[in-house]
Amino acid sequence: MLKKMGEAVARVARKVNETVESGSDTLDLAECKLVSFPIGIYKVLRNVTDQIHLITLANNELKSLTSKFMTTFCQLRELHLEGNFLHRLPNEVSTLRHLQAIDLSRNQFRDFPEQLTTLPALETINLEENNIVDVPVEKLAAMPALRSINLRFNPLSAEVRVIAPPLIKFDMLMSPEGARAPPP
């Protein structure tokens, strides 16, 4: 167990150092078995947080992200969080004024993360394979940049299915009612 954890930590450290040394705008911590975002990373990245535009934390074991994560990486353009155990986002996600794409597919959202509707640059939201029943259609319709939202394989209410199409100017992907996601 510890050896495995040590390997995971070393891998994270290596990837973080790569980002710092190469002056990259990307931090890729996908598939690092992370249960939370490692606090030490904030220190290591403190001089470069503004240049980081893409963070991938896909396929980890995250149950939540902190407000510090959101306020630290406030220059993000893309955030990939698919394949975790997230069921909500901190309110500070509203500080991500430049965010254009967020992938929250294959998580455990029951409620639509409404903070996303306040983001002026957001173009793409992926919430495929969650447990969302209700969607704030009016708020989504008012989003200035939104181009597509993927809600496939969510148990959306009949009401959402009826109300949404006439109100929205963007692509809203929905599965046929009762459709089940293919097994991974």
Tab-separated table of C-alpha atoms in Angstrom:
chain	number	residue	atom	x	y	z
A	1	MET	CA	0.000	0.000	0.000
A	2	LEU	CA	2.683	2.519	1.041
A	3	LYS	CA	4.948	1.583	-1.832
A	4	LYS	CA	2.066	2.213	-4.192
A	5	MET	CA	1.365	5.534	-2.538
A	6	GLY	CA	5.037	6.453	-2.773
A	7	GLU	CA	5.003	5.686	-6.492
A	8	ALA	CA	1.904	7.795	-6.971
A	9	VAL	CA	3.468	10.699	-5.073
A	10	ALA	CA	6.688	10.430	-7.068
A	11	ARG	CA	4.706	10.417	-10.282
A	12	VAL	CA	2.775	13.515	-9.248
A	13	ALA	CA	6.003	15.281	-8.252
A	14	ARG	CA	7.587	14.394	-11.588
A	15	LYS	CA	4.633	15.725	-13.544
A	16	VAL	CA	4.494	18.923	-11.512
A	17	ASN	CA	8.230	19.490	-12.024
A	18	GLU	CA	7.830	18.915	-15.761
A	19	THR	CA	5.221	21.661	-15.820
A	20	VAL	CA	7.454	24.089	-13.927
A	21	GLU	CA	10.652	23.306	-15.827
A	22	SER	CA	9.162	23.362	-19.296
A	23	GLY	CA	7.127	26.483	-18.618
A	24	SER	CA	4.157	24.457	-19.821
A	25	ASP	CA	0.626	25.777	-19.535
A	26	THR	CA	-0.622	22.271	-18.710
A	27	LEU	CA	-0.652	20.263	-15.513
A	28	ASP	CA	-1.515	16.638	-16.209
A	29	LEU	CA	-2.279	14.596	-13.090
A	30	ALA	CA	-4.619	12.104	-14.720
A	31	GLU	CA	-4.648	8.579	-13.309
A	32	CYS	CA	-2.470	9.361	-10.285
A	33	LYS	CA	-4.818	7.740	-7.731
A	34	LEU	CA	-5.335	11.119	-6.080
A	35	VAL	CA	-7.951	11.286	-3.347
A	36	SER	CA	-7.439	15.030	-3.017
A	37	PHE	CA	-5.375	17.676	-4.760
A	38	PRO	CA	-1.952	17.552	-3.062
A	39	ILE	CA	-1.424	20.711	-0.993
A	40	GLY	CA	2.321	20.689	-1.622
A	41	ILE	CA	1.691	21.387	-5.285
A	42	TYR	CA	0.547	24.917	-4.496
A	43	LYS	CA	3.994	25.756	-3.130
A	44	VAL	CA	5.858	24.192	-6.017
A	45	LEU	CA	3.706	25.956	-8.585
A	46	ARG	CA	3.243	29.264	-6.822
A	47	ASN	CA	5.345	31.203	-9.344
A	48	VAL	CA	3.686	29.668	-12.382
A	49	THR	CA	0.033	29.295	-11.416
A	50	ASP	CA	-0.927	32.179	-13.692
A	51	GLN	CA	0.483	30.480	-16.770
A	52	ILE	CA	-1.413	27.221	-16.212
A	53	HIS	CA	-4.351	27.094	-18.595
A	54	LEU	CA	-5.203	23.401	-18.556
A	55	ILE	CA	-5.378	20.964	-15.660
A	56	THR	CA	-6.243	17.314	-16.053
A	57	LEU	CA	-7.226	15.372	-12.962
A	58	ALA	CA	-9.138	12.722	-14.873
A	59	ASN	CA	-9.590	9.203	-13.561
A	60	ASN	CA	-8.481	9.789	-10.010
A	61	GLU	CA	-10.432	9.248	-6.798
A	62	LEU	CA	-11.256	12.855	-5.977
A	63	LYS	CA	-14.325	13.373	-3.834
A	64	SER	CA	-13.994	17.152	-3.779
A	65	LEU	CA	-11.885	20.085	-4.840
A	66	THR	CA	-11.144	22.952	-2.487
A	67	SER	CA	-11.855	26.612	-2.910
A	68	LYS	CA	-8.072	27.133	-2.800
A	69	PHE	CA	-7.730	25.052	-5.959
A	70	MET	CA	-10.163	27.315	-7.789
A	71	THR	CA	-8.722	30.607	-6.556
A	72	THR	CA	-5.115	29.481	-7.156
A	73	PHE	CA	-5.644	28.396	-10.750
A	74	CYS	CA	-7.882	31.289	-11.696
A	75	GLN	CA	-6.360	31.530	-15.194
A	76	LEU	CA	-7.615	28.091	-16.237
A	77	ARG	CA	-9.119	27.725	-19.696
A	78	GLU	CA	-9.801	23.982	-19.427
A	79	LEU	CA	-10.426	21.674	-16.494
A	80	HIS	CA	-10.697	17.908	-16.939
A	81	LEU	CA	-12.209	16.143	-13.939
A	82	GLU	CA	-13.857	13.166	-15.591
A	83	GLY	CA	-13.874	9.786	-13.870
A	84	ASN	CA	-13.783	10.905	-10.228
A	85	PHE	CA	-16.223	10.834	-7.278
A	86	LEU	CA	-17.151	14.504	-7.323
A	87	HIS	CA	-20.693	15.446	-6.407
A	88	ARG	CA	-20.308	19.206	-6.116
A	89	LEU	CA	-17.940	22.043	-6.918
A	90	PRO	CA	-16.819	24.736	-4.483
A	91	ASN	CA	-18.529	28.115	-4.912
A	92	GLU	CA	-15.160	29.574	-5.851
A	93	VAL	CA	-15.436	27.861	-9.216
A	94	SER	CA	-17.097	31.169	-10.082
A	95	THR	CA	-13.630	32.796	-9.961
A	96	LEU	CA	-12.636	30.904	-13.136
A	97	ARG	CA	-13.520	33.816	-15.407
A	98	HIS	CA	-11.478	32.444	-18.348
A	99	LEU	CA	-12.672	28.837	-18.195
A	100	GLN	CA	-13.860	27.659	-21.606
A	101	ALA	CA	-14.321	23.928	-21.075
A	102	ILE	CA	-15.032	21.706	-18.111
A	103	ASP	CA	-15.360	17.933	-18.190
A	104	LEU	CA	-17.223	16.460	-15.219
A	105	SER	CA	-18.349	13.267	-16.930
A	106	ARG	CA	-18.411	9.998	-14.982
A	107	ASN	CA	-18.716	11.626	-11.567
A	108	GLN	CA	-21.472	11.583	-8.935
A	109	PHE	CA	-23.307	14.843	-9.437
A	110	ARG	CA	-26.972	14.665	-8.438
A	111	ASP	CA	-27.455	18.399	-8.727
A	112	PHE	CA	-26.342	20.457	-11.666
A	113	PRO	CA	-23.318	22.533	-10.541
A	114	GLU	CA	-25.061	25.894	-10.882
A	115	GLN	CA	-21.920	27.944	-10.218
A	116	LEU	CA	-20.935	27.069	-13.784
A	117	THR	CA	-23.766	29.206	-15.102
A	118	THR	CA	-21.955	32.336	-13.838
A	119	LEU	CA	-18.837	31.758	-15.970
A	120	PRO	CA	-18.692	34.235	-18.839
A	121	ALA	CA	-16.245	32.364	-21.102
A	122	LEU	CA	-17.571	28.823	-20.620
A	123	GLU	CA	-18.278	27.165	-23.972
A	124	THR	CA	-18.446	23.456	-23.211
A	125	ILE	CA	-19.797	21.541	-20.223
A	126	ASN	CA	-19.589	17.761	-20.125
A	127	LEU	CA	-21.702	16.103	-17.422
A	128	GLU	CA	-22.226	12.776	-19.157
A	129	GLU	CA	-22.835	9.796	-16.843
A	130	ASN	CA	-23.860	11.548	-13.641
A	131	ASN	CA	-27.139	11.379	-11.701
A	132	ILE	CA	-28.575	14.745	-12.642
A	133	VAL	CA	-32.348	15.029	-12.808
A	134	ASP	CA	-32.878	18.765	-12.978
A	135	VAL	CA	-31.036	21.370	-15.029
A	136	PRO	CA	-31.249	25.183	-14.660
A	137	VAL	CA	-32.311	25.627	-18.266
A	138	GLU	CA	-33.065	29.360	-17.992
A	139	LYS	CA	-29.652	30.082	-16.472
A	140	LEU	CA	-27.932	28.009	-19.143
A	141	ALA	CA	-29.888	29.816	-21.838
A	142	ALA	CA	-28.530	33.112	-20.508
A	143	MET	CA	-24.870	32.058	-20.646
A	144	PRO	CA	-23.117	34.229	-23.219
A	145	ALA	CA	-20.502	31.808	-24.576
A	146	LEU	CA	-22.061	28.362	-24.058
A	147	ARG	CA	-21.941	26.240	-27.195
A	148	SER	CA	-22.557	22.731	-25.980
A	149	ILE	CA	-23.546	20.762	-22.936
A	150	ASN	CA	-23.434	16.988	-22.738
A	151	LEU	CA	-26.007	15.470	-20.397
A	152	ARG	CA	-26.099	11.985	-21.871
A	153	PHE	CA	-26.696	9.136	-19.441
A	154	ASN	CA	-28.263	11.302	-16.741
A	155	PRO	CA	-31.765	10.559	-15.397
A	156	LEU	CA	-33.064	13.915	-16.642
A	157	SER	CA	-36.624	14.817	-15.761
A	158	ALA	CA	-39.270	14.883	-18.454
A	159	GLU	CA	-39.639	18.566	-17.702
A	160	VAL	CA	-36.020	19.324	-18.659
A	161	ARG	CA	-36.443	17.336	-21.857
A	162	VAL	CA	-39.482	19.381	-22.835
A	163	ILE	CA	-38.443	22.835	-21.624
A	164	ALA	CA	-34.850	22.899	-22.791
A	165	PRO	CA	-34.981	22.556	-26.583
A	166	PRO	CA	-37.030	25.680	-27.399
A	167	LEU	CA	-35.140	27.831	-24.889
A	168	ILE	CA	-31.559	27.125	-25.824
A	169	LYS	CA	-29.327	28.212	-28.662
A	170	PHE	CA	-26.583	25.674	-27.985
A	171	ASP	CA	-26.236	21.937	-28.470
A	172	MET	CA	-27.643	19.918	-25.596
A	173	LEU	CA	-26.896	16.230	-25.855
A	174	MET	CA	-29.344	13.951	-24.077
A	175	SER	CA	-29.828	10.200	-24.191
A	176	PRO	CA	-33.199	8.706	-24.934
A	177	GLU	CA	-35.181	8.455	-21.736
A	178	GLY	CA	-34.158	5.459	-19.640
A	179	ALA	CA	-30.956	4.852	-21.605
A	180	ARG	CA	-28.180	3.285	-19.590
A	181	ALA	CA	-24.528	4.091	-20.040
A	182	PRO	CA	-22.467	1.295	-21.543
A	183	PRO	CA	-20.388	-0.475	-18.884
A	184	PRO	CA	-16.808	0.903	-18.727
